[in-house]
Coordinates of C-alpha atoms in Angstrom, one line a residue:
Chain M
M166 CA 13.8 18.0 -12.7
T167 CA 10.5 16.2 -14.4
L168 CA 7.1 16.6 -12.0
A169 CA 3.9 14.6 -13.6
T170 CA 2.7 17.9 -16.1
L171 CA -0.6 18.4 -16.1
G172 CA -2.3 20.9 -18.0
E173 CA -3.3 24.0 -15.3
Q174 CA -7.3 23.5 -16.6
E175 CA -7.4 20.3 -16.0
Y176 CA -5.9 19.8 -12.2
P177 CA -7.1 19.1 -10.2
P178 CA -9.6 16.8 -12.7
D179 CA -12.8 17.4 -10.6
D180 CA -15.0 17.1 -13.1
A181 CA -13.3 13.6 -15.3
T182 CA -14.1 10.6 -14.7
P183 CA -11.7 7.9 -15.4
A184 CA -12.6 7.5 -19.3
T185 CA -11.8 11.4 -19.7
W186 CA -9.0 10.9 -18.1
S187 CA -7.3 8.3 -20.2
S188 CA -8.6 9.8 -22.4
A189 CA -6.3 12.9 -21.6
G190 CA -3.4 11.3 -23.3
Q191 CA -3.3 9.8 -18.9
P192 CA -2.7 5.7 -18.1
R193 CA -6.2 3.7 -18.5
L194 CA -7.7 3.4 -15.0
P195 CA -10.5 0.4 -16.0
E196 CA -10.5 -0.5 -12.3
H197 CA -10.9 3.2 -10.4
A198 CA -14.4 3.3 -12.5
A199 CA -15.8 0.1 -10.2
P200 CA -15.2 1.8 -6.6
L201 CA -13.3 -0.6 -4.9
P202 CA -10.1 -1.2 -4.5
R203 CA -8.3 2.2 -5.0
L204 CA -5.6 2.0 -2.8
L205 CA -5.1 -1.7 -2.2
A206 CA -5.7 -2.1 -6.6
G207 CA -2.7 -3.5 -6.7
L208 CA -2.8 -6.0 -3.9
A209 CA -5.9 -6.8 -5.3
E210 CA -3.5 -9.2 -7.8
G211 CA -1.7 -10.9 -5.9
R212 CA 1.2 -8.8 -5.3
S213 CA 3.3 -9.7 -2.9
R214 CA 5.8 -6.8 -2.3
S215 CA 5.9 -3.6 -2.2
A216 CA 4.5 -1.8 -6.0
G217 CA 7.6 -0.3 -7.7
L218 CA 7.5 3.7 -8.2
E219 CA 6.9 2.1 -12.2
A220 CA 3.4 0.0 -10.8
H221 CA 2.1 2.6 -9.4
E222 CA 2.5 4.9 -12.3
R223 CA 1.2 3.1 -14.9
R224 CA -1.5 2.5 -12.7
F225 CA -2.3 4.8 -10.6
G226 CA -0.4 7.7 -13.5
P227 CA 1.7 10.7 -12.2
L228 CA 2.0 12.3 -9.7
P229 CA -0.7 15.6 -10.6
L230 CA 1.5 18.0 -9.5
P231 CA 1.9 21.3 -11.4
E232 CA 5.4 21.5 -13.7
D233 CA 6.2 25.1 -12.6
A234 CA 4.8 24.9 -8.8
W235 CA 8.0 24.1 -7.0
V236 CA 11.9 26.7 -7.4
D237 CA 15.1 24.5 -7.0
A238 CA 16.7 24.5 -3.8
T239 CA 14.7 27.3 -2.6
G240 CA 10.6 26.4 -2.0
W241 CA 7.7 25.4 -3.4
N242 CA 6.1 28.4 -6.6
L243 CA 3.8 29.8 -3.9
G244 CA 5.1 33.6 -2.5
E245 CA 4.8 37.1 -4.2
S246 CA 7.8 38.1 -2.8
G247 CA 11.3 37.6 -1.9
R248 CA 13.6 35.0 -3.4
H249 CA 11.8 34.3 -6.7
R250 CA 11.7 38.3 -7.5
R251 CA 14.9 38.2 -8.8
G252 CA 13.4 36.3 -12.1
R253 CA 11.6 37.4 -14.7
R254 CA 8.1 38.3 -14.5
S255 CA 7.1 34.7 -15.9
R256 CA 7.8 33.5 -12.9
A257 CA 5.8 36.2 -10.4
H258 CA 2.8 34.6 -12.9
Q259 CA 4.1 31.1 -12.3
A260 CA 4.6 31.8 -9.3
R261 CA 0.3 32.3 -9.1
S262 CA -1.1 29.9 -11.7
A263 CA 0.7 27.0 -8.7
R264 CA -1.4 29.0 -5.7
R265 CA -4.3 29.4 -7.0
A266 CA -3.8 25.2 -8.2
A267 CA -2.9 24.9 -4.6
T268 CA -5.9 26.4 -3.4
R269 CA -7.8 23.8 -5.8
L270 CA -6.5 21.3 -4.2
I271 CA -7.6 22.2 -1.2
D272 CA -10.6 22.5 -2.2
V273 CA -11.2 19.2 -4.2
A274 CA -10.6 17.7 -1.0
E275 CA -12.9 19.8 0.6
R276 CA -15.6 19.0 -1.9
S277 CA -14.2 15.4 -1.5
G278 CA -15.5 15.0 1.9
L279 CA -12.0 13.1 3.3
T280 CA -12.2 12.8 6.7
G281 CA -8.5 12.2 8.9
R282 CA -9.0 8.6 8.9
G283 CA -6.6 8.1 12.2
G284 CA -9.1 8.3 14.6
A285 CA -10.8 11.4 15.4
G286 CA -12.2 12.0 11.2
F287 CA -11.2 16.2 11.0
P288 CA -12.2 16.8 7.7
T289 CA -9.0 16.6 6.2
G290 CA -8.9 19.8 3.9
R291 CA -10.6 22.5 6.7
K292 CA -7.0 21.7 8.6
L293 CA -5.3 21.7 5.3
R294 CA -6.9 25.5 4.7
S295 CA -6.1 25.8 8.0
V296 CA -2.6 25.1 7.8
A297 CA -2.3 27.0 5.1
E298 CA -3.5 29.8 6.0
G299 CA -1.0 30.3 8.8
S300 CA 2.4 32.2 9.1
G301 CA 5.2 31.6 7.5
P302 CA 7.4 28.3 6.3
T303 CA 5.0 24.9 7.3
V304 CA 5.2 21.8 7.8
V305 CA 3.7 18.5 7.2
V306 CA 3.8 15.0 9.0
A307 CA 2.3 11.8 7.9
N308 CA 2.0 9.3 10.5
G309 CA 1.9 6.0 10.3
A310 CA 3.5 5.2 13.3
E311 CA -0.2 3.4 14.4
G312 CA 0.3 2.8 18.5
E313 CA -3.1 0.9 18.7
P314 CA -2.1 -3.1 18.3
A315 CA -5.0 -4.8 16.6
S316 CA -4.1 -2.3 13.9
R317 CA -1.8 -2.6 10.5
K318 CA -3.5 -0.9 7.8
D319 CA -1.0 2.0 7.4
R320 CA 1.2 -1.4 7.5
V321 CA -0.3 -2.3 5.1
L322 CA -0.1 1.0 3.3
L323 CA 3.0 2.1 4.2
T324 CA 4.7 -1.5 3.0
R325 CA 2.2 -3.0 0.2
A326 CA 1.7 1.0 -1.3
P327 CA 4.2 3.1 -0.1
H328 CA 3.8 5.5 -3.7
L329 CA 0.3 6.3 -2.7
V330 CA 1.8 8.2 0.8
L331 CA 4.9 9.6 -0.6
D332 CA 2.8 11.0 -2.8
G333 CA -0.2 11.7 -0.1
I334 CA 3.1 14.4 1.5
T335 CA 4.3 16.2 -1.5
L336 CA 0.3 16.8 -2.2
A337 CA 0.4 18.0 1.3
A338 CA 3.2 20.3 1.3
F339 CA 2.6 21.6 -1.6
A340 CA -0.7 22.4 -1.1
V341 CA -0.1 24.1 2.1
G342 CA 3.4 25.4 0.5
A343 CA 5.5 23.0 3.3
T344 CA 9.3 23.6 3.3
R345 CA 9.7 19.8 5.1
A346 CA 8.1 16.9 5.6
Y347 CA 8.0 14.1 7.6
L348 CA 6.8 10.0 7.2
A349 CA 6.6 8.6 10.8
V350 CA 6.5 5.2 11.3
H351 CA 7.7 2.2 14.2
D352 CA 11.3 2.7 14.8
E353 CA 11.8 -0.8 12.7
L354 CA 14.7 -1.2 10.6
R355 CA 13.4 -2.9 8.6
L356 CA 10.4 -0.3 7.8
V357 CA 12.1 2.3 8.3
A358 CA 15.0 1.0 5.7
G359 CA 12.8 -0.4 3.1
L360 CA 10.9 3.5 3.7
E361 CA 14.0 5.3 2.3
A362 CA 15.2 3.0 -0.3
T363 CA 11.8 4.2 -1.7
I364 CA 12.0 7.6 -1.1
A365 CA 15.6 7.1 -3.0
A366 CA 13.9 6.2 -5.5
R367 CA 11.7 8.9 -5.8
S368 CA 14.1 11.2 -5.2
V369 CA 16.1 9.7 -8.9
A370 CA 13.1 10.0 -10.5
G371 CA 13.1 13.6 -9.0
I372 CA 9.0 13.5 -7.3
D373 CA 9.1 14.6 -4.0
P374 CA 10.8 18.5 -4.1
V375 CA 10.8 18.1 -1.1
P376 CA 12.8 15.4 1.0
I377 CA 10.3 13.3 3.1
E378 CA 12.4 12.4 5.9
V379 CA 11.9 9.3 7.8
V380 CA 11.4 9.0 11.4
G381 CA 11.4 6.4 13.3
I382 CA 9.1 6.9 16.1
E383 CA 9.3 4.2 19.4
P384 CA 6.0 1.7 19.4
R385 CA 5.0 2.4 22.5
Y386 CA 0.7 4.0 23.1
T387 CA 0.6 7.6 23.6
A388 CA 4.3 8.4 21.3
S389 CA 1.9 7.4 17.8
E390 CA -0.5 10.4 19.1
Q391 CA 0.0 13.5 17.2
T392 CA 1.6 15.6 19.6
S393 CA 3.7 13.5 21.0
I394 CA 5.3 13.1 17.2
V395 CA 5.5 17.0 16.6
Q396 CA 7.3 16.8 20.4
Y397 CA 9.3 14.3 19.2
L398 CA 9.6 16.7 15.9
N399 CA 10.6 19.7 17.6
G400 CA 13.9 17.5 20.2
G401 CA 11.8 16.7 22.8
P402 CA 10.6 13.0 23.9
A403 CA 7.2 11.4 22.2
L404 CA 5.1 12.0 24.9
P405 CA 2.0 14.3 24.3
T406 CA 2.0 18.1 25.0
F407 CA -0.6 20.4 26.5
T408 CA -2.9 21.6 23.7
P409 CA -4.0 24.9 22.5
P410 CA -1.7 25.1 21.3
R411 CA -2.7 23.1 18.1
T412 CA -0.1 21.4 15.9
H413 CA -1.9 23.4 12.8
E414 CA -1.3 26.7 14.8
R415 CA 2.4 26.1 16.3
G416 CA 4.1 22.5 15.8
V417 CA 7.4 21.6 14.7
A418 CA 9.5 24.0 15.2
G419 CA 6.6 26.3 15.7
R420 CA 5.9 27.1 11.9
P421 CA 1.5 25.6 11.6
T422 CA 1.8 21.8 11.2
A423 CA -0.2 19.7 8.9
V424 CA -0.6 15.7 10.8
N425 CA -2.0 13.7 8.7
N426 CA -2.5 10.0 9.1
V427 CA -1.3 7.4 6.4
E428 CA -4.0 6.3 4.7
T429 CA -6.1 10.0 4.3
L430 CA -3.3 10.8 2.8
A431 CA -3.4 7.9 0.0
H432 CA -6.6 8.7 -0.5
L433 CA -5.9 12.5 -0.6
A434 CA -3.2 11.4 -3.7
L435 CA -5.8 9.3 -5.4
I436 CA -8.7 12.6 -5.0
A437 CA -6.4 14.7 -7.0
R438 CA -6.1 12.8 -9.6
Y439 CA -9.3 11.5 -10.0
G440 CA -10.9 14.4 -8.4
D441 CA -13.9 14.9 -5.6
R442 CA -17.4 13.2 -7.9
W443 CA -15.1 10.1 -7.7
F444 CA -13.4 10.2 -4.3
R445 CA -18.1 10.2 -3.4
Q446 CA -18.8 7.8 -6.0
A447 CA -18.1 5.2 -2.6
G448 CA -19.4 5.7 0.9
L449 CA -22.2 7.5 1.9
P450 CA -23.3 10.3 0.7
A451 CA -22.3 12.4 4.6
S452 CA -19.5 10.4 4.4
P453 CA -18.0 9.2 1.4
G454 CA -15.5 7.2 0.5
T455 CA -13.0 3.8 1.3
A456 CA -11.7 2.6 4.2
L457 CA -8.9 0.2 5.5
V458 CA -10.1 -1.4 8.3
T459 CA -8.1 -4.0 10.8
V460 CA -10.7 -7.1 10.6
S461 CA -9.8 -9.5 14.1
G462 CA -10.6 -11.8 17.2
D463 CA -13.1 -14.4 16.5
V464 CA -12.8 -14.5 12.7
A465 CA -12.0 -16.8 9.5
F466 CA -9.8 -14.3 7.9
P467 CA -8.2 -11.5 10.2
A468 CA -6.3 -9.2 8.0
V469 CA -6.9 -5.1 6.4
Y470 CA -10.1 -5.1 3.7
E471 CA -11.0 -1.5 2.2
I472 CA -14.4 -1.2 2.7
E473 CA -17.0 2.7 1.7
L474 CA -17.5 4.0 4.1
G475 CA -21.4 2.9 5.3
T476 CA -20.8 -0.4 5.5
P477 CA -22.7 -3.2 7.7
V478 CA -20.1 -4.2 10.7
G479 CA -21.7 -7.3 9.8
D480 CA -20.2 -7.2 6.2
A481 CA -16.9 -6.4 7.2
V482 CA -17.1 -9.5 8.8
N483 CA -18.2 -11.0 6.9
R484 CA -15.3 -9.7 3.7
A485 CA -12.8 -11.6 7.1
G486 CA -14.6 -15.0 6.5
G487 CA -17.0 -14.4 9.3
P488 CA -17.2 -14.7 12.7
T489 CA -15.4 -18.8 14.0
E490 CA -18.3 -18.8 16.7
R491 CA -20.8 -17.0 18.0
P492 CA -19.8 -13.6 18.3
R493 CA -20.9 -12.2 21.8
A494 CA -19.3 -8.5 21.1
V495 CA -17.3 -7.0 18.8
L496 CA -14.8 -4.2 20.2
M497 CA -15.2 -0.9 17.7
G498 CA -12.5 1.5 17.4
G499 CA -9.9 -0.2 18.8
Y500 CA -8.4 -0.3 22.6
F501 CA -9.5 3.4 22.8
G502 CA -12.8 2.1 21.5
T503 CA -16.5 0.8 22.2
W504 CA -17.3 -3.0 22.9
L505 CA -20.9 -2.7 21.4
P506 CA -23.5 -6.5 21.5
A507 CA -22.8 -8.9 18.5
G508 CA -26.5 -7.9 17.5
L509 CA -26.8 -4.0 18.2
A510 CA -23.4 -3.7 16.3
W511 CA -23.9 -6.0 12.9
P512 CA -26.7 -3.8 11.6
A513 CA -24.2 -1.0 12.4
P514 CA -22.8 1.8 8.9
M515 CA -19.0 1.9 9.2
S516 CA -18.7 5.5 9.1
H517 CA -18.9 7.7 12.1
P518 CA -22.0 9.2 11.6
G519 CA -23.1 5.9 12.2
L520 CA -21.4 4.5 14.6
R521 CA -21.6 7.5 17.1
E522 CA -25.8 6.6 17.0
V523 CA -25.1 3.1 18.2
G524 CA -22.5 4.7 21.2
A525 CA -19.3 4.4 19.3
A526 CA -16.5 5.3 17.5
M527 CA -15.1 4.6 14.1
G528 CA -11.6 5.4 15.6
A529 CA -9.0 4.2 12.9
G530 CA -10.2 0.9 11.7
I531 CA -10.4 -1.5 14.1
L532 CA -12.9 -4.4 14.3
I533 CA -12.6 -7.3 16.6
V534 CA -15.2 -9.8 17.1
L535 CA -15.3 -11.5 19.3
G536 CA -17.2 -14.6 20.4
E537 CA -19.6 -16.2 22.9
S538 CA -16.4 -19.1 24.3
S539 CA -14.2 -14.8 25.6
C540 CA -14.7 -13.8 28.0
G541 CA -15.7 -9.7 27.3
L542 CA -14.2 -9.1 31.1
A543 CA -11.3 -10.5 31.1
E544 CA -10.0 -9.3 27.6
T545 CA -11.2 -6.3 28.6
A546 CA -9.2 -6.2 32.3
R547 CA -5.7 -7.5 29.9
V548 CA -6.3 -4.3 27.9
L549 CA -6.8 -1.9 30.8
R550 CA -3.1 -3.5 32.6
Y551 CA -1.2 -2.6 28.8
L552 CA -2.9 0.4 29.0
A553 CA -2.2 1.6 32.6
D554 CA 1.0 0.3 31.2
E555 CA 1.6 2.5 28.3
G556 CA 0.2 5.6 29.4
A557 CA 2.7 8.9 29.2
G558 CA 3.3 8.9 32.9
Q559 CA 2.6 12.9 32.2
C560 CA -0.9 13.6 34.8
G561 CA -1.6 12.1 37.8
P562 CA -4.9 11.1 37.2
C563 CA -4.4 8.6 34.6
I564 CA -0.4 7.6 36.2
F565 CA -3.0 6.4 38.7
G566 CA -6.4 6.8 38.1
L567 CA -5.6 3.9 35.0
P568 CA -4.0 1.4 37.3
A569 CA -6.6 1.7 39.6
L570 CA -8.8 0.7 36.9
A571 CA -8.0 -2.1 35.6
D572 CA -7.3 -3.8 38.8
A573 CA -10.9 -3.0 39.9
M574 CA -12.1 -4.9 35.6
A575 CA -9.2 -7.4 37.3
E576 CA -11.3 -7.2 40.9
L577 CA -14.5 -8.0 38.5
A578 CA -13.4 -10.6 36.0
F579 CA -11.2 -12.9 38.2
G580 CA -12.1 -12.4 41.8
G581 CA -15.9 -11.9 41.7
D582 CA -15.3 -8.7 43.9
P583 CA -19.3 -7.8 43.8
T584 CA -18.1 -3.9 44.6
A585 CA -15.4 -3.8 41.4
A586 CA -18.3 -2.7 38.9
R587 CA -19.5 -0.2 41.0
R588 CA -16.3 1.4 41.2
V589 CA -15.2 0.7 38.1
A590 CA -18.5 2.5 37.1
G591 CA -16.3 5.6 39.4
L592 CA -13.2 5.4 38.2
V593 CA -14.5 6.1 35.1
R594 CA -16.1 9.0 36.0
L595 CA -12.6 10.2 38.1
V596 CA -10.1 9.6 35.4
E597 CA -12.0 10.9 31.9
G598 CA -10.9 13.9 30.3
R599 CA -9.3 14.9 32.6
G600 CA -5.2 13.4 30.6
A601 CA -4.0 16.3 29.0
C602 CA -4.5 13.8 25.8
R603 CA -7.1 11.8 25.2
H604 CA -5.2 8.2 26.7
P605 CA -7.7 7.9 29.8
D606 CA -10.7 8.6 27.8
G607 CA -10.5 6.1 25.9
A608 CA -9.3 3.6 29.0
A609 CA -12.1 5.2 29.9
S610 CA -14.8 4.5 27.5
L611 CA -13.0 0.4 26.7
A612 CA -14.3 -0.2 30.8
S613 CA -17.0 1.6 30.4
S614 CA -18.1 -0.3 27.2
A615 CA -17.9 -3.2 28.5
I616 CA -19.4 -2.7 31.3
S617 CA -22.8 -2.6 29.3
A618 CA -22.5 -4.7 26.7
F619 CA -21.1 -8.0 28.5
A620 CA -23.6 -7.2 31.1
P621 CA -24.7 -10.8 32.0
D622 CA -21.6 -10.7 32.8
V623 CA -21.1 -8.6 34.9
R624 CA -23.8 -9.7 37.3
W625 CA -22.8 -14.1 36.6
H626 CA -19.2 -12.8 38.1
A627 CA -19.7 -10.9 41.0
G628 CA -22.0 -13.9 42.3
R629 CA -20.1 -16.9 41.2
G630 CA -16.2 -15.2 40.3
A631 CA -15.3 -15.6 36.9
C632 CA -16.3 -17.7 34.5
H633 CA -14.7 -20.4 32.1
G634 CA -13.9 -18.0 29.4
V635 CA -11.4 -16.5 31.4
R636 CA -8.8 -19.5 31.0
R637 CA -9.4 -19.7 26.9
P638 CA -6.1 -18.1 25.3
P639 CA -6.0 -14.2 25.1
V640 CA -8.4 -13.1 22.1
L641 CA -7.7 -8.8 22.3
P642 CA -3.3 -8.7 21.0
V643 CA -1.1 -6.7 23.8
P644 CA 2.5 -6.3 22.4
S645 CA 4.5 -6.8 25.6
D646 CA 7.5 -8.7 26.8
L647 CA 5.5 -9.3 30.1
E648 CA 2.8 -11.7 31.3
Y649 CA -0.4 -9.9 31.2
W650 CA -1.9 -12.8 33.5
Chain E
M488 CA -17.5 38.8 31.6
S489 CA -16.6 34.5 31.8
L490 CA -14.0 32.9 33.6
R491 CA -12.6 29.8 33.6
L492 CA -10.0 27.4 35.1
R493 CA -8.4 24.8 32.9
V494 CA -4.7 23.2 34.5
N495 CA -1.8 21.5 32.8
M496 CA -1.7 17.5 33.9
I497 CA 1.1 17.9 32.8
K498 CA 3.1 20.1 34.9
C499 CA 0.0 19.6 38.4
T500 CA 2.4 17.6 41.0
G501 CA -0.8 17.7 43.2
H502 CA 0.2 19.9 46.0
G503 CA -4.1 21.4 46.1
L504 CA -3.3 24.1 47.2
C505 CA -6.0 25.8 43.8
A506 CA -8.7 23.1 46.0
E507 CA -7.7 24.8 49.8
L508 CA -7.7 28.1 48.1
M509 CA -11.2 28.5 46.9
P510 CA -12.3 24.0 48.0
E511 CA -16.8 25.4 47.1
F512 CA -15.4 24.6 43.6
I513 CA -11.9 22.7 43.3
G514 CA -11.9 19.3 44.1
L515 CA -9.7 16.7 44.9
D516 CA -9.7 13.9 43.1
P517 CA -8.0 10.0 45.7
W518 CA -4.7 10.9 43.9
G519 CA -4.6 14.8 45.1
Y520 CA -5.2 16.0 42.0
P521 CA -7.3 18.6 41.0
I522 CA -10.9 18.2 39.9
V523 CA -11.8 21.4 38.2
P524 CA -15.7 21.8 36.7
R525 CA -15.6 22.8 32.6
A526 CA -18.0 25.8 33.9
D527 CA -17.9 29.1 34.9
V528 CA -16.3 31.0 37.7
P529 CA -19.2 31.5 40.4
E530 CA -19.1 35.4 40.2
D531 CA -18.4 35.1 44.4
L532 CA -15.0 33.2 43.4
A533 CA -13.8 35.8 41.3
D534 CA -11.3 37.6 42.7
L535 CA -10.0 34.9 44.2
A536 CA -9.6 32.5 40.8
P537 CA -6.5 34.8 39.8
R538 CA -5.2 33.9 43.6
A539 CA -4.7 30.5 43.1
V540 CA -3.3 31.0 39.5
S541 CA -0.9 32.8 40.8
D542 CA -0.1 31.0 44.0
C543 CA 0.7 27.1 42.4
P544 CA 3.7 25.7 43.5
T545 CA 4.3 24.8 39.4
L546 CA 2.5 27.1 38.0
A547 CA -0.1 24.7 36.3
L548 CA -3.5 25.9 36.8
L549 CA -4.6 28.5 33.9
L550 CA -6.9 30.6 34.0
D551 CA -9.3 32.0 30.4
R552 CA -11.0 35.0 30.6
G553 CA -13.8 36.2 27.9
D554 CA -17.0 36.1 26.7
R555 CA -17.0 32.8 24.7
D556 CA -19.1 29.3 25.6

């Protein structure tokens, strides 16, 4: 097995600028001196297909794992006892140095300020540390099963830069000493087969000591929730479970399990190479780095863009070619998210604290622009119906409350029922925080933010019924074989 | 010592026994599922809380004891 060598002193190269990194005999990476793009560096050259392993290593350098990190077929060389003891004394020495390297990798991840890019924004270093400190063997799960219909970032990464994600999985497995690693994606033949082929190519090159297993998850909204994936890997249905226990305490096979979004792991792959200072060269001190955002709706070029955290929402929209008509509102964070009036959203910095200040959340970096000719209430009603149908069907308040919420919003948008807005507000309070997972909370946030962001429309609809905007083709995508009016 | 009640909503099927036992503290939503305040159980109901937990037909009610929060 040939693992990329990286002298222990330089691992991880936290204070190495790209220049000193290349002088150490590594491939030159001039493009990394510029802050952007990072994860999508391979795409900037107009590459239309997934980067091959060779191109990936030429661009980013080899995977920075210490050579003695892995003991063939037995596990990471991190333990002091048991199976490693039969070797020579140097084995124990190697184990100590590998363990130190793993700890330093977590240190660098922590110092980088990287936070989870799946939506919750939990500090990645802290998550890895708590799993690493758990007892016994651990498990790493990469979550690429993006359930948000308006998000494409995970798919873009998995199809255009899969090696960054796979590097990140292996690095996370090394950091926490995991002996099992999974990559959860939508259960689509081409996606799964493509990733399996990529993993096979890496295994021929001997890159990933822990075999990475691709797991197809049904593309339902709540199936991509982390407890759903863990329950599925444990042989159960892909449905959310009651917490605690949290997955980092007891996850797959009852072991401490680190579930990370695939974008988070791709960032980790770069942080391990270029260090935390490099990572912080982009973004804000409190929200460092870059993030992938999916910009869609009434914009000229809906697509996935890599932005520095802290970029104003308006700039992100302009990256997508700008609005195609006068923008009315922005849906931030996807269907778990928050409607913001365009004027409030435009200057807001895209970061967890920046958006929290205006009452929204970053979510998984989803940004949907709604133009003036659309009806925000009708759009919300359709999405609420979709969310009601997509519930896991486990918790009463969600089973009964979400359809009632969707009904009330529909009566407001299409029927002009003057009492509907009040019923929406009442149902929001009834479902919020009452599920095992946060699905009802997401629907509640969407509904209540629609009532306040579209307040003038609420008054109009209450008095006169449906506006002409309800006849416009829907802007928010709802993946379904059903007709949602 | 503080007592807090939590519901495992996946297990709960809305029998409503807990609300019947402690109507001062636990309410029911329009669909018959308990609304449990995220607050300490009042001291005068402290004896009833463990009973509500053990009487729950689906074992969905949980009692946290501790000085935390």
